[in-house]
Structures are given as structure tokens and as C-alpha cells.
mmCIF file of C-alpha atoms in Angstrom:
data_model
loop_
_atom_site.group_PDB
_atom_site.id
_atom_site.type_symbol
_atom_site.label_atom_id
_atom_site.label_comp_id
_atom_site.label_asym_id
_atom_site.label_seq_id
_atom_site.Cartn_x
_atom_site.Cartn_y
_atom_site.Cartn_z
ATOM 1 C CA MET P 1 -167.836 63.107 42.232
ATOM 2 C CA SER P 2 -164.750 64.770 43.626
ATOM 3 C CA PHE P 3 -164.721 68.533 44.076
ATOM 4 C CA PRO P 4 -163.022 70.341 41.182
ATOM 5 C CA VAL P 5 -159.566 71.889 40.979
ATOM 6 C CA VAL P 6 -159.282 75.445 39.654
ATOM 7 C CA GLY P 7 -155.892 76.344 38.219
ATOM 8 C CA VAL P 8 -154.943 80.027 38.245
ATOM 9 C CA VAL P 9 -152.215 81.139 35.850
ATOM 10 C CA GLY P 10 -150.365 83.942 37.629
ATOM 11 C CA GLY P 11 -149.339 84.309 41.243
ATOM 12 C CA GLY P 12 -150.259 87.919 42.034
ATOM 13 C CA GLN P 13 -152.644 89.386 44.562
ATOM 14 C CA LEU P 14 -155.728 88.495 42.522
ATOM 15 C CA ALA P 15 -154.901 84.790 42.775
ATOM 16 C CA ARG P 16 -154.099 85.319 46.468
ATOM 17 C CA MET P 17 -157.559 86.770 47.106
ATOM 18 C CA MET P 18 -159.201 83.742 45.450
ATOM 19 C CA ALA P 19 -157.747 81.435 48.122
ATOM 20 C CA GLY P 20 -160.272 82.220 50.879
ATOM 21 C CA PRO P 21 -163.344 81.916 48.647
ATOM 22 C CA ALA P 22 -162.018 78.625 47.227
ATOM 23 C CA ILE P 23 -161.794 77.212 50.751
ATOM 24 C CA GLU P 24 -165.336 78.392 51.535
ATOM 25 C CA LEU P 25 -166.667 76.815 48.317
ATOM 26 C CA GLY P 26 -164.849 73.567 49.063
ATOM 27 C CA VAL P 27 -162.854 73.570 45.835
ATOM 28 C CA THR P 28 -159.095 73.233 45.433
ATOM 29 C CA LEU P 29 -157.064 76.160 44.128
ATOM 30 C CA ARG P 30 -153.774 75.586 42.324
ATOM 31 C CA VAL P 31 -151.507 78.442 41.250
ATOM 32 C CA LEU P 32 -148.860 78.705 38.550
ATOM 33 C CA ALA P 33 -146.437 81.439 39.614
ATOM 34 C CA LYS P 34 -143.230 82.657 38.036
ATOM 35 C CA GLU P 35 -141.484 83.198 41.397
ATOM 36 C CA PRO P 36 -141.777 81.349 44.738
ATOM 37 C CA ALA P 37 -142.158 84.631 46.665
ATOM 38 C CA GLU P 38 -145.121 85.895 44.650
ATOM 39 C CA SER P 39 -148.209 87.057 46.489
ATOM 40 C CA ALA P 40 -150.373 83.966 45.940
ATOM 41 C CA ALA P 41 -147.480 81.522 46.332
ATOM 42 C CA GLN P 42 -147.172 82.654 49.959
ATOM 43 C CA VAL P 43 -150.660 81.413 50.857
ATOM 44 C CA VAL P 44 -151.629 78.669 48.364
ATOM 45 C CA PRO P 45 -150.073 75.274 49.218
ATOM 46 C CA GLY P 46 -148.431 73.408 46.387
ATOM 47 C CA THR P 47 -147.963 76.443 44.164
ATOM 48 C CA VAL P 48 -146.190 75.454 40.948
ATOM 49 C CA VAL P 49 -143.279 77.699 40.028
ATOM 50 C CA ASP P 50 -142.718 77.713 36.291
ATOM 51 C CA ASP P 51 -142.729 79.916 33.199
ATOM 52 C CA GLU P 52 -146.292 81.163 32.589
ATOM 53 C CA THR P 53 -145.447 82.036 28.978
ATOM 54 C CA ASP P 54 -144.110 78.570 28.072
ATOM 55 C CA LEU P 55 -146.624 76.245 26.405
ATOM 56 C CA GLU P 56 -145.185 73.051 27.859
ATOM 57 C CA ALA P 57 -145.214 74.548 31.372
ATOM 58 C CA LEU P 58 -148.856 75.528 30.893
ATOM 59 C CA ARG P 59 -149.640 72.057 29.592
ATOM 60 C CA ARG P 60 -148.044 70.384 32.639
ATOM 61 C CA PHE P 61 -149.962 72.663 34.966
ATOM 62 C CA ALA P 62 -153.283 72.192 33.172
ATOM 63 C CA ARG P 63 -153.115 68.399 33.491
ATOM 64 C CA GLY P 64 -153.723 68.720 37.216
ATOM 65 C CA CYS P 65 -156.711 71.080 36.910
ATOM 66 C CA ASP P 66 -160.353 70.817 35.905
ATOM 67 C CA VAL P 67 -160.440 74.396 34.635
ATOM 68 C CA LEU P 68 -157.820 77.064 33.927
ATOM 69 C CA THR P 69 -158.319 80.756 34.657
ATOM 70 C CA PHE P 70 -156.075 83.790 35.047
ATOM 71 C CA ASP P 71 -154.589 86.338 37.410
ATOM 72 C CA HIS P 72 -153.484 88.467 34.429
ATOM 73 C CA GLU P 73 -153.897 88.651 30.639
ATOM 74 C CA GLN P 74 -150.283 88.169 29.596
ATOM 75 C CA VAL P 75 -150.419 84.504 28.541
ATOM 76 C CA PRO P 76 -149.801 84.248 24.767
ATOM 77 C CA THR P 77 -153.070 83.820 22.866
ATOM 78 C CA GLU P 78 -151.638 81.039 20.689
ATOM 79 C CA HIS P 79 -150.797 78.982 23.800
ATOM 80 C CA LEU P 80 -154.365 79.216 25.034
ATOM 81 C CA GLU P 81 -155.651 78.185 21.611
ATOM 82 C CA ALA P 82 -153.354 75.155 21.725
ATOM 83 C CA LEU P 83 -154.602 74.147 25.168
ATOM 84 C CA GLU P 84 -158.214 74.472 24.056
ATOM 85 C CA ALA P 85 -157.529 72.359 20.982
ATOM 86 C CA GLU P 86 -156.162 69.666 23.301
ATOM 87 C CA GLY P 87 -159.389 69.645 25.305
ATOM 88 C CA PHE P 88 -158.460 71.708 28.362
ATOM 89 C CA ALA P 89 -161.168 73.965 29.813
ATOM 90 C CA VAL P 90 -159.828 77.542 29.563
ATOM 91 C CA ARG P 91 -162.080 80.244 31.066
ATOM 92 C CA PRO P 92 -162.321 82.866 29.768
ATOM 93 C CA GLY P 93 -161.497 81.272 26.436
ATOM 94 C CA SER P 94 -158.879 82.590 24.058
ATOM 95 C CA ALA P 95 -161.486 84.030 21.665
ATOM 96 C CA ALA P 96 -162.850 86.223 24.478
ATOM 97 C CA LEU P 97 -159.604 86.984 26.294
ATOM 98 C CA VAL P 98 -157.926 88.443 23.214
ATOM 99 C CA HIS P 99 -160.222 91.469 23.584
ATOM 100 C CA ALA P 100 -158.590 92.228 26.928
ATOM 101 C CA GLN P 101 -155.120 91.482 25.545
ATOM 102 C CA ASP P 102 -155.287 93.603 22.391
ATOM 103 C CA LYS P 103 -156.889 97.052 22.539
ATOM 104 C CA GLY P 104 -157.167 97.256 18.769
ATOM 105 C CA VAL P 105 -159.118 94.001 18.591
ATOM 106 C CA MET P 106 -161.261 95.229 21.484
ATOM 107 C CA ARG P 107 -162.161 98.533 19.807
ATOM 108 C CA GLU P 108 -163.020 96.830 16.509
ATOM 109 C CA ARG P 109 -165.299 94.296 18.179
ATOM 110 C CA LEU P 110 -167.026 96.729 20.558
ATOM 111 C CA THR P 111 -167.730 99.075 17.665
ATOM 112 C CA ALA P 112 -169.219 96.186 15.679
ATOM 113 C CA LEU P 113 -171.434 95.343 18.670
ATOM 114 C CA GLY P 114 -172.684 98.933 18.846
ATOM 115 C CA VAL P 115 -171.121 99.597 22.243
ATOM 116 C CA PRO P 116 -170.556 103.341 22.871
ATOM 117 C CA CYS P 117 -166.815 104.079 22.750
ATOM 118 C CA PRO P 118 -164.568 107.135 22.301
ATOM 119 C CA ARG P 119 -163.732 107.967 18.678
ATOM 120 C CA TRP P 120 -160.695 105.902 17.738
ATOM 121 C CA ARG P 121 -158.420 104.730 14.941
ATOM 122 C CA LEU P 122 -155.577 102.259 14.480
ATOM 123 C CA VAL P 123 -152.561 104.108 13.086
ATOM 124 C CA ASP P 124 -149.213 102.892 11.751
ATOM 125 C CA GLY P 125 -147.262 106.132 11.468
ATOM 126 C CA ILE P 126 -146.967 109.810 12.289
ATOM 127 C CA GLU P 127 -148.965 110.976 9.276
ATOM 128 C CA ALA P 128 -151.905 108.738 10.113
ATOM 129 C CA LEU P 129 -151.792 110.014 13.700
ATOM 130 C CA ARG P 130 -151.632 113.600 12.481
ATOM 131 C CA GLY P 131 -154.650 113.015 10.270
ATOM 132 C CA PHE P 132 -156.711 111.717 13.185
ATOM 133 C CA GLY P 133 -155.670 114.554 15.501
ATOM 134 C CA ASP P 134 -156.374 117.215 12.895
ATOM 135 C CA GLU P 135 -159.784 115.666 12.272
ATOM 136 C CA ILE P 136 -161.071 115.334 15.855
ATOM 137 C CA GLY P 137 -158.857 117.845 17.681
ATOM 138 C CA TRP P 138 -155.702 117.792 19.790
ATOM 139 C CA PRO P 139 -154.553 116.507 22.229
ATOM 140 C CA VAL P 140 -155.304 112.839 21.652
ATOM 141 C CA VAL P 141 -154.699 109.695 23.688
ATOM 142 C CA LEU P 142 -152.213 107.230 22.202
ATOM 143 C CA LYS P 143 -152.070 103.619 23.410
ATOM 144 C CA THR P 144 -150.010 100.538 22.672
ATOM 145 C CA THR P 145 -152.373 97.769 21.608
ATOM 146 C CA ARG P 146 -150.760 95.154 23.884
ATOM 147 C CA GLY P 147 -149.005 95.066 27.231
ATOM 148 C CA GLY P 148 -150.252 98.285 28.799
ATOM 149 C CA TYR P 149 -151.754 98.480 32.296
ATOM 150 C CA ASP P 150 -151.859 100.873 35.272
ATOM 151 C CA GLY P 151 -151.070 103.828 33.039
ATOM 152 C CA ARG P 152 -148.267 102.082 31.160
ATOM 153 C CA GLY P 153 -148.562 102.144 27.399
ATOM 154 C CA VAL P 154 -150.769 105.244 27.436
ATOM 155 C CA ARG P 155 -149.656 108.736 26.425
ATOM 156 C CA LEU P 156 -151.408 112.066 25.929
ATOM 157 C CA VAL P 157 -149.883 113.751 22.874
ATOM 158 C CA GLU P 158 -150.283 117.357 21.767
ATOM 159 C CA GLU P 159 -148.873 116.804 18.271
ATOM 160 C CA ALA P 160 -147.963 113.819 16.105
ATOM 161 C CA ASP P 161 -144.174 114.187 16.274
ATOM 162 C CA GLU P 162 -144.256 113.461 20.030
ATOM 163 C CA ALA P 163 -145.008 109.814 19.186
ATOM 164 C CA ALA P 164 -141.994 109.233 16.928
ATOM 165 C CA ASP P 165 -140.261 107.000 19.494
ATOM 166 C CA TRP P 166 -143.262 104.699 19.788
ATOM 167 C CA PHE P 167 -143.678 104.373 16.027
ATOM 168 C CA ALA P 168 -139.950 103.578 15.742
ATOM 169 C CA ARG P 169 -140.649 100.305 17.556
ATOM 170 C CA GLY P 170 -142.919 99.189 14.704
ATOM 171 C CA GLY P 171 -146.500 97.976 14.734
ATOM 172 C CA ARG P 172 -149.826 99.765 14.966
ATOM 173 C CA LEU P 173 -150.946 102.018 17.788
ATOM 174 C CA LEU P 174 -154.437 102.877 18.958
ATOM 175 C CA VAL P 175 -155.318 106.574 19.022
ATOM 176 C CA GLU P 176 -158.465 107.860 20.715
ATOM 177 C CA GLU P 177 -160.098 111.195 21.312
ATOM 178 C CA ARG P 178 -159.480 112.820 24.663
ATOM 179 C CA VAL P 179 -162.871 112.451 26.343
ATOM 180 C CA ASP P 180 -164.416 115.301 28.316
ATOM 181 C CA TYR P 181 -165.959 113.356 31.187
ATOM 182 C CA ASN P 182 -167.521 114.010 34.586
ATOM 183 C CA ARG P 183 -166.076 110.975 36.351
ATOM 184 C CA GLU P 184 -164.661 107.526 35.689
ATOM 185 C CA LEU P 185 -166.856 104.490 36.316
ATOM 186 C CA ALA P 186 -166.470 100.740 36.442
ATOM 187 C CA VAL P 187 -168.910 97.858 36.246
ATOM 188 C CA ILE P 188 -168.155 94.283 37.298
ATOM 189 C CA VAL P 189 -170.102 91.517 35.531
ATOM 190 C CA ALA P 190 -169.898 87.754 35.970
ATOM 191 C CA ARG P 191 -170.974 85.282 33.299
ATOM 192 C CA SER P 192 -170.986 81.488 33.394
ATOM 193 C CA PRO P 193 -170.484 79.024 30.501
ATOM 194 C CA HIS P 194 -174.221 78.373 30.160
ATOM 195 C CA GLY P 195 -174.908 82.119 29.961
ATOM 196 C CA GLN P 196 -176.102 83.097 33.440
ATOM 197 C CA ALA P 197 -174.944 86.656 34.187
ATOM 198 C CA ALA P 198 -174.866 88.855 37.282
ATOM 199 C CA VAL P 199 -173.940 92.528 37.499
ATOM 200 C CA TYR P 200 -172.703 94.578 40.464
ATOM 201 C CA PRO P 201 -173.627 98.196 41.213
ATOM 202 C CA VAL P 202 -171.793 100.826 39.175
ATOM 203 C CA VAL P 203 -168.843 102.333 41.052
ATOM 204 C CA GLU P 204 -166.854 105.533 40.700
ATOM 205 C CA THR P 205 -163.082 105.197 40.416
ATOM 206 C CA VAL P 206 -160.438 107.822 41.072
ATOM 207 C CA GLN P 207 -157.286 107.485 38.955
ATOM 208 C CA VAL P 208 -153.960 109.156 39.761
ATOM 209 C CA ASP P 209 -151.263 108.971 37.054
ATOM 210 C CA GLY P 210 -153.161 106.136 35.404
ATOM 211 C CA VAL P 211 -153.345 104.048 38.593
ATOM 212 C CA CYS P 212 -156.582 103.399 40.470
ATOM 213 C CA ARG P 213 -156.379 105.131 43.857
ATOM 214 C CA GLU P 214 -159.966 104.980 45.206
ATOM 215 C CA VAL P 215 -163.294 103.285 44.461
ATOM 216 C CA PHE P 216 -166.704 104.351 45.782
ATOM 217 C CA ALA P 217 -169.863 102.251 45.635
ATOM 218 C CA PRO P 218 -172.398 102.993 44.423
ATOM 219 C CA ALA P 219 -171.447 105.758 41.994
ATOM 220 C CA GLU P 220 -173.444 108.942 42.504
ATOM 221 C CA ILE P 221 -174.814 109.168 38.974
ATOM 222 C CA SER P 222 -178.255 109.334 37.453
ATOM 223 C CA GLU P 223 -180.316 106.170 37.308
ATOM 224 C CA ASP P 224 -180.363 106.375 33.502
ATOM 225 C CA HIS P 225 -176.555 106.470 33.296
ATOM 226 C CA ALA P 226 -176.203 103.658 35.858
ATOM 227 C CA LEU P 227 -178.601 101.412 33.958
ATOM 228 C CA ALA P 228 -176.880 102.234 30.663
ATOM 229 C CA ALA P 229 -173.496 101.330 32.168
ATOM 230 C CA GLN P 230 -174.752 98.009 33.519
ATOM 231 C CA ARG P 231 -176.533 97.215 30.265
ATOM 232 C CA ALA P 232 -173.375 97.929 28.248
ATOM 233 C CA ALA P 233 -171.316 95.658 30.505
ATOM 234 C CA LEU P 234 -173.831 92.826 30.211
ATOM 235 C CA ASP P 235 -173.992 93.245 26.429
ATOM 236 C CA ILE P 236 -170.197 93.094 26.194
ATOM 237 C CA ALA P 237 -170.014 89.953 28.341
ATOM 238 C CA GLU P 238 -172.554 88.210 26.114
ATOM 239 C CA GLY P 239 -171.238 89.602 22.841
ATOM 240 C CA LEU P 240 -167.663 88.498 23.536
ATOM 241 C CA GLY P 241 -168.628 85.175 25.116
ATOM 242 C CA VAL P 242 -166.903 85.975 28.413
ATOM 243 C CA THR P 243 -166.703 83.345 31.152
ATOM 244 C CA GLY P 244 -165.784 84.571 34.625
ATOM 245 C CA ILE P 245 -165.455 88.151 35.823
ATOM 246 C CA LEU P 246 -165.463 91.000 33.315
ATOM 247 C CA ALA P 247 -164.501 94.504 34.470
ATOM 248 C CA VAL P 248 -165.605 97.329 32.201
ATOM 249 C CA GLU P 249 -164.030 100.747 32.791
ATOM 250 C CA MET P 250 -166.040 103.693 31.477
ATOM 251 C CA PHE P 251 -166.266 107.446 31.202
ATOM 252 C CA ASP P 252 -169.423 109.158 32.429
ATOM 253 C CA THR P 253 -170.107 112.069 30.067
ATOM 254 C CA ARG P 254 -172.941 114.531 29.651
ATOM 255 C CA ALA P 255 -174.229 112.488 26.719
ATOM 256 C CA GLY P 256 -173.928 109.091 28.415
ATOM 257 C CA VAL P 257 -171.310 106.453 29.168
ATOM 258 C CA LEU P 258 -168.375 105.490 26.926
ATOM 259 C CA VAL P 259 -166.417 102.252 27.348
ATOM 260 C CA ASN P 260 -162.708 102.764 27.960
ATOM 261 C CA GLU P 261 -161.007 99.474 28.918
ATOM 262 C CA LEU P 262 -161.795 95.801 29.614
ATOM 263 C CA ALA P 263 -160.294 93.219 31.981
ATOM 264 C CA MET P 264 -161.354 89.550 32.087
ATOM 265 C CA ARG P 265 -160.419 88.632 35.634
ATOM 266 C CA PRO P 266 -161.090 90.018 39.103
ATOM 267 C CA HIS P 267 -160.231 93.697 38.975
ATOM 268 C CA ASN P 268 -159.045 96.477 41.272
ATOM 269 C CA SER P 269 -162.378 98.261 40.848
ATOM 270 C CA GLY P 270 -164.101 95.237 42.406
ATOM 271 C CA HIS P 271 -162.011 94.759 45.554
ATOM 272 C CA TRP P 272 -164.707 96.571 47.541
ATOM 273 C CA THR P 273 -166.963 93.544 47.054
ATOM 274 C CA ILE P 274 -165.030 91.470 49.618
ATOM 275 C CA GLU P 275 -166.748 93.330 52.459
ATOM 276 C CA GLY P 276 -169.227 95.383 50.460
ATOM 277 C CA ALA P 277 -171.245 92.789 48.502
ATOM 278 C CA ARG P 278 -173.073 89.579 49.372
ATOM 279 C CA THR P 279 -170.731 87.698 47.031
ATOM 280 C CA SER P 280 -167.206 88.965 46.438
ATOM 281 C CA GLN P 281 -165.886 89.218 42.894
ATOM 282 C CA PHE P 282 -163.347 86.501 43.788
ATOM 283 C CA GLU P 283 -165.976 83.984 44.870
ATOM 284 C CA GLN P 284 -168.094 85.005 41.891
ATOM 285 C CA HIS P 285 -165.225 84.386 39.493
ATOM 286 C CA LEU P 286 -164.732 80.874 40.863
ATOM 287 C CA ARG P 287 -168.463 80.195 40.668
ATOM 288 C CA ALA P 288 -168.556 81.423 37.076
ATOM 289 C CA VAL P 289 -165.587 79.461 35.717
ATOM 290 C CA LEU P 290 -166.920 76.303 37.425
ATOM 291 C CA ASP P 291 -170.417 76.913 35.997
ATOM 292 C CA LEU P 292 -171.930 77.072 39.476
ATOM 293 C CA PRO P 293 -175.018 79.229 40.099
ATOM 294 C CA LEU P 294 -173.864 82.814 40.556
ATOM 295 C CA GLY P 295 -174.138 84.556 43.919
ATOM 296 C CA GLU P 296 -176.013 87.668 44.980
ATOM 297 C CA THR P 297 -174.480 91.018 44.068
ATOM 298 C CA ARG P 298 -176.412 93.207 46.506
ATOM 299 C CA MET P 299 -174.387 95.552 48.697
ATOM 300 C CA THR P 300 -173.973 94.804 52.413
ATOM 301 C CA ALA P 301 -174.232 98.504 53.341
ATOM 302 C CA PRO P 302 -175.525 101.669 51.670
ATOM 303 C CA ARG P 303 -171.986 102.990 51.059
ATOM 304 C CA VAL P 304 -168.611 101.316 50.527
ATOM 305 C CA ALA P 305 -165.197 102.855 49.909
ATOM 306 C CA MET P 306 -161.941 101.189 48.871
ATOM 307 C CA SER P 307 -158.558 102.894 48.813
ATOM 308 C CA ASN P 308 -155.404 101.327 47.414
ATOM 309 C CA VAL P 309 -152.262 101.232 49.529
ATOM 310 C CA LEU P 310 -149.393 102.264 47.282
ATOM 311 C CA GLY P 311 -145.797 101.968 48.370
ATOM 312 C CA GLY P 312 -144.116 105.128 49.606
ATOM 313 C CA GLU P 313 -140.989 105.927 51.567
ATOM 314 C CA ILE P 314 -141.900 103.702 54.543
ATOM 315 C CA ALA P 315 -140.707 100.146 53.923
ATOM 316 C CA GLU P 316 -142.182 98.636 57.110
ATOM 317 C CA MET P 317 -145.974 99.012 57.186
ATOM 318 C CA TYR P 318 -146.856 96.832 60.180
ATOM 319 C CA PRO P 319 -146.708 99.665 62.766
ATOM 320 C CA GLY P 320 -149.088 101.684 60.584
ATOM 321 C CA TYR P 321 -151.270 98.602 60.203
ATOM 322 C CA LEU P 322 -151.605 98.360 63.995
ATOM 323 C CA HIS P 323 -152.404 102.070 64.269
ATOM 324 C CA CYS P 324 -155.163 101.876 61.653
ATOM 325 C CA PHE P 325 -156.967 99.089 63.497
ATOM 326 C CA ALA P 326 -156.704 100.974 66.776
ATOM 327 C CA HIS P 327 -157.855 104.221 65.180
ATOM 328 C CA ASP P 328 -160.809 102.652 63.334
ATOM 329 C CA PRO P 329 -161.797 99.080 64.336
ATOM 330 C CA GLY P 330 -164.240 98.991 61.415
ATOM 331 C CA VAL P 331 -161.596 99.381 58.711
ATOM 332 C CA ARG P 332 -160.597 96.242 56.820
ATOM 333 C CA ILE P 333 -156.997 96.018 55.605
ATOM 334 C CA HIS P 334 -155.787 93.594 52.959
ATOM 335 C CA MET P 335 -152.037 93.306 52.478
ATOM 336 C CA TYR P 336 -150.601 91.417 49.506
ATOM 337 C CA GLY P 337 -147.294 90.181 50.913
ATOM 338 C CA LYS P 338 -145.267 92.354 48.546
ATOM 339 C CA HIS P 339 -142.045 94.222 49.149
ATOM 340 C CA VAL P 340 -142.750 97.935 49.363
ATOM 341 C CA ARG P 341 -141.491 100.219 46.649
ATOM 342 C CA PRO P 342 -142.762 103.654 45.619
ATOM 343 C CA GLY P 343 -145.970 103.489 43.600
ATOM 344 C CA ARG P 344 -146.422 99.725 43.873
ATOM 345 C CA LYS P 345 -149.820 98.362 44.927
ATOM 346 C CA VAL P 346 -149.130 96.515 48.150
ATOM 347 C CA GLY P 347 -152.627 96.370 49.650
ATOM 348 C CA HIS P 348 -156.004 98.018 49.981
ATOM 349 C CA VAL P 349 -158.391 99.131 52.702
ATOM 350 C CA THR P 350 -162.176 99.001 52.712
ATOM 351 C CA THR P 351 -164.803 100.746 54.835
ATOM 352 C CA VAL P 352 -168.581 100.362 54.877
ATOM 353 C CA GLY P 353 -171.330 102.477 56.382
ATOM 354 C CA ASP P 354 -174.333 104.714 55.831
ATOM 355 C CA ASP P 355 -172.710 108.072 55.071
ATOM 356 C CA ALA P 356 -170.727 108.500 51.852
ATOM 357 C CA ALA P 357 -168.425 111.254 53.125
ATOM 358 C CA ASP P 358 -167.612 109.392 56.350
ATOM 359 C CA VAL P 359 -166.918 106.082 54.604
ATOM 360 C CA ARG P 360 -164.664 107.768 52.063
ATOM 361 C CA ALA P 361 -162.749 109.774 54.679
ATOM 362 C CA ARG P 362 -162.058 106.661 56.763
ATOM 363 C CA ALA P 363 -160.727 104.664 53.808
ATOM 364 C CA VAL P 364 -158.579 107.522 52.527
ATOM 365 C CA HIS P 365 -157.153 108.170 56.019
ATOM 366 C CA ALA P 366 -156.170 104.538 56.589
ATOM 367 C CA ALA P 367 -154.483 104.180 53.187
ATOM 368 C CA ALA P 368 -152.666 107.499 53.612
ATOM 369 C CA PHE P 369 -151.383 106.468 57.050
ATOM 370 C CA LEU P 370 -150.110 103.143 55.741
ATOM 371 C CA ARG P 371 -148.359 104.921 52.840
ATOM 372 C CA GLY P 372 -146.748 107.352 55.265
ATOM 373 C CA ASP P 373 -148.469 110.429 53.793
ATOM 374 C CA ILE P 374 -149.818 111.337 57.256
ATOM 375 C CA ASP P 375 -148.751 110.432 60.792
ATOM 376 C CA GLU P 376 -151.884 111.088 62.829
#
């Protein structure tokens, strides 16, 4: 038997961070990228540059792979269904992935599974939105059902008329209650085709303007809430038939946890696992889609912190990169090979240790220095 080829649709940083684990597992990674300068295309030999949304391009790429997986969720559902009908192994499959592509489909299915969620409704006009807001209280959170990420496609509205521009585009929108929560959480789960599952410790995430800024593992929450969060994530993975990594973003409230969003791929909230867990989410994803036994999810240290490096006013980050290593030899810096522009995720830093405050301060300092927020 020859070792398998994993094809990743999408050439971003998530595909880039699968390259090292693929080498360690002895499998071949192929990438379909839309541009030759994309993050993964810089490090994965033989990257195919083609249109990720074109069925024939996907078909050509799939012929050279044993299994297809994804760096993002933007591939048209009907294309994935066509590939599956032709016998290609697509993981996660289209029937599962649609729940990460369409928030309305997700909410309907999670509610049917009995998963705790915010109160929600699909609305097709201002009057329907007004009815929901008047019923549960204003403000409410309005979301596009498809295409939103990193705060895009999400709006807090104080009254229904504020959403007139979105309704003018046509289609239904998802409206949810504004949740009163203590903190935001995330749980990473892996599930293989034959149903083996593994769950990582619950983490706390810090969001700024809808973009993940920091992640701390493990989350400092009660054992009951942590177990409930992990149980919900495992139930979702099984209920939706997920194969690969599933990231479940949640709200921690006084009454318990509520599920907010899903992603079916390695996720920003799991980057800490590269240094902070026995098996990184990237290796775990490859293991899962290949139906290999899943790896251990135990932490490598009592505390782990991850801080995203977002682009700022400093275009050249290498001098700051050198400073961070000199200042703290224990910090780990991952750069994605992207051009710097304000607000863009261009890398992340991770620290591990015994003391939560120290680990967090070190990660935040390094990311802030690289962004140019501080100079000492």
C-alpha cells in the first residue's frame, strides 16, 4: 500500500499549518489555491492554482487525491454533492458541512438535536424582525445565513428599520437574542469516519470587533460547565456526522452554555494545540479524515495562551520577530507569509507554563510588539 494523499481545498494559513503534521505522519499533502502567493502555496510543493468554486477544477484536483478536505467552508454545496456522487471521498461530507456554511440550517438542526442555543428565528423582512425583537427584547443580533466570518455578516440592531439595507438584498436573515454571558468559550472535537471521537479541553476566547484576539487554555470555568460544553460538542459532531475537526464556539452563561457558531476545519481557537497539546488540531484533522486512530488531546503544560498577530501600521515585522525571541526565548511565533494590512491575521504567538497570568502576559506582549502597539 502506498501512503495516502490528502487534498486541501483552500490555500490559507490553515492548510499551511497542516504541512508539518503531514510530513510527520508520512502522508502527502496537496493544496488547491486560488493564487500562487497564498499562505499554503508558499510551503507546499506542487500546489495547484485554480478556481476553488469551479466544479471541473475541483474534479481535476480530486483525481489526484485519496481524500478531500478544506481550509474554508466556501466551496459550493452542490459541487461537493456532485463529487460525492462520483465516488470521491469528501471529509467532512456535504451533508455535514452545510451546517457550517448556512447558519439557518445550523440553527434548525441544532434545535432539533436538543442542543442549547440562543433564542432565534429566520426572518424575511422588517416586520418579522420587529416581531422577534418586540417579543424577546432589543437589541438583537442579526446575521446573514451564508458568507459571514470574523465579524462580517453580523450586526447588532436596536430597532428593525436599521436592517432595511440587508433586507433589500433579498433572502432570509437569522436573528438571535443578545446573550448576557460571562465569557466566550470554544471546544475542539475530532471525529473519524468510523465514529471515534476525541475532545480537547474547553478554552476561553477573547473577541475584539468580532475577531478572535486571544485564547486561554483551559478555560477557568466550573467543572459542570466544562463537561456540558464538551458533551455538547461531542453530541453535535455525532449528530451532524462530522468527519475531521469541529470547532464549537459557545457562550458561558449563568444558566449554562449556549452554542453560538460552528466551523468544520481547524480553527483559530485551536491554534494553541500546536505547542499546548499532545496532538495538534492540524495533525488530528489529518488523522480523522484518513480514518487513522486519533491522537491524545492532553495538554503539555498546565496553562497555554495564544494571541493573534493582527496587521497594524508596521509593514515589516521581522525586526519585531527577532526582538520577541530575544525578549522571551520560550515564546513560539507562527507567521503565515501574508502581506501586512491593518486588522488582517498574519500570525499568532503561543506561550506555555504553570502560571495563568504569566503565560497570558507573555503572549499578549509578544503579539502587541509584533503589531507595533508597544515598543519595549
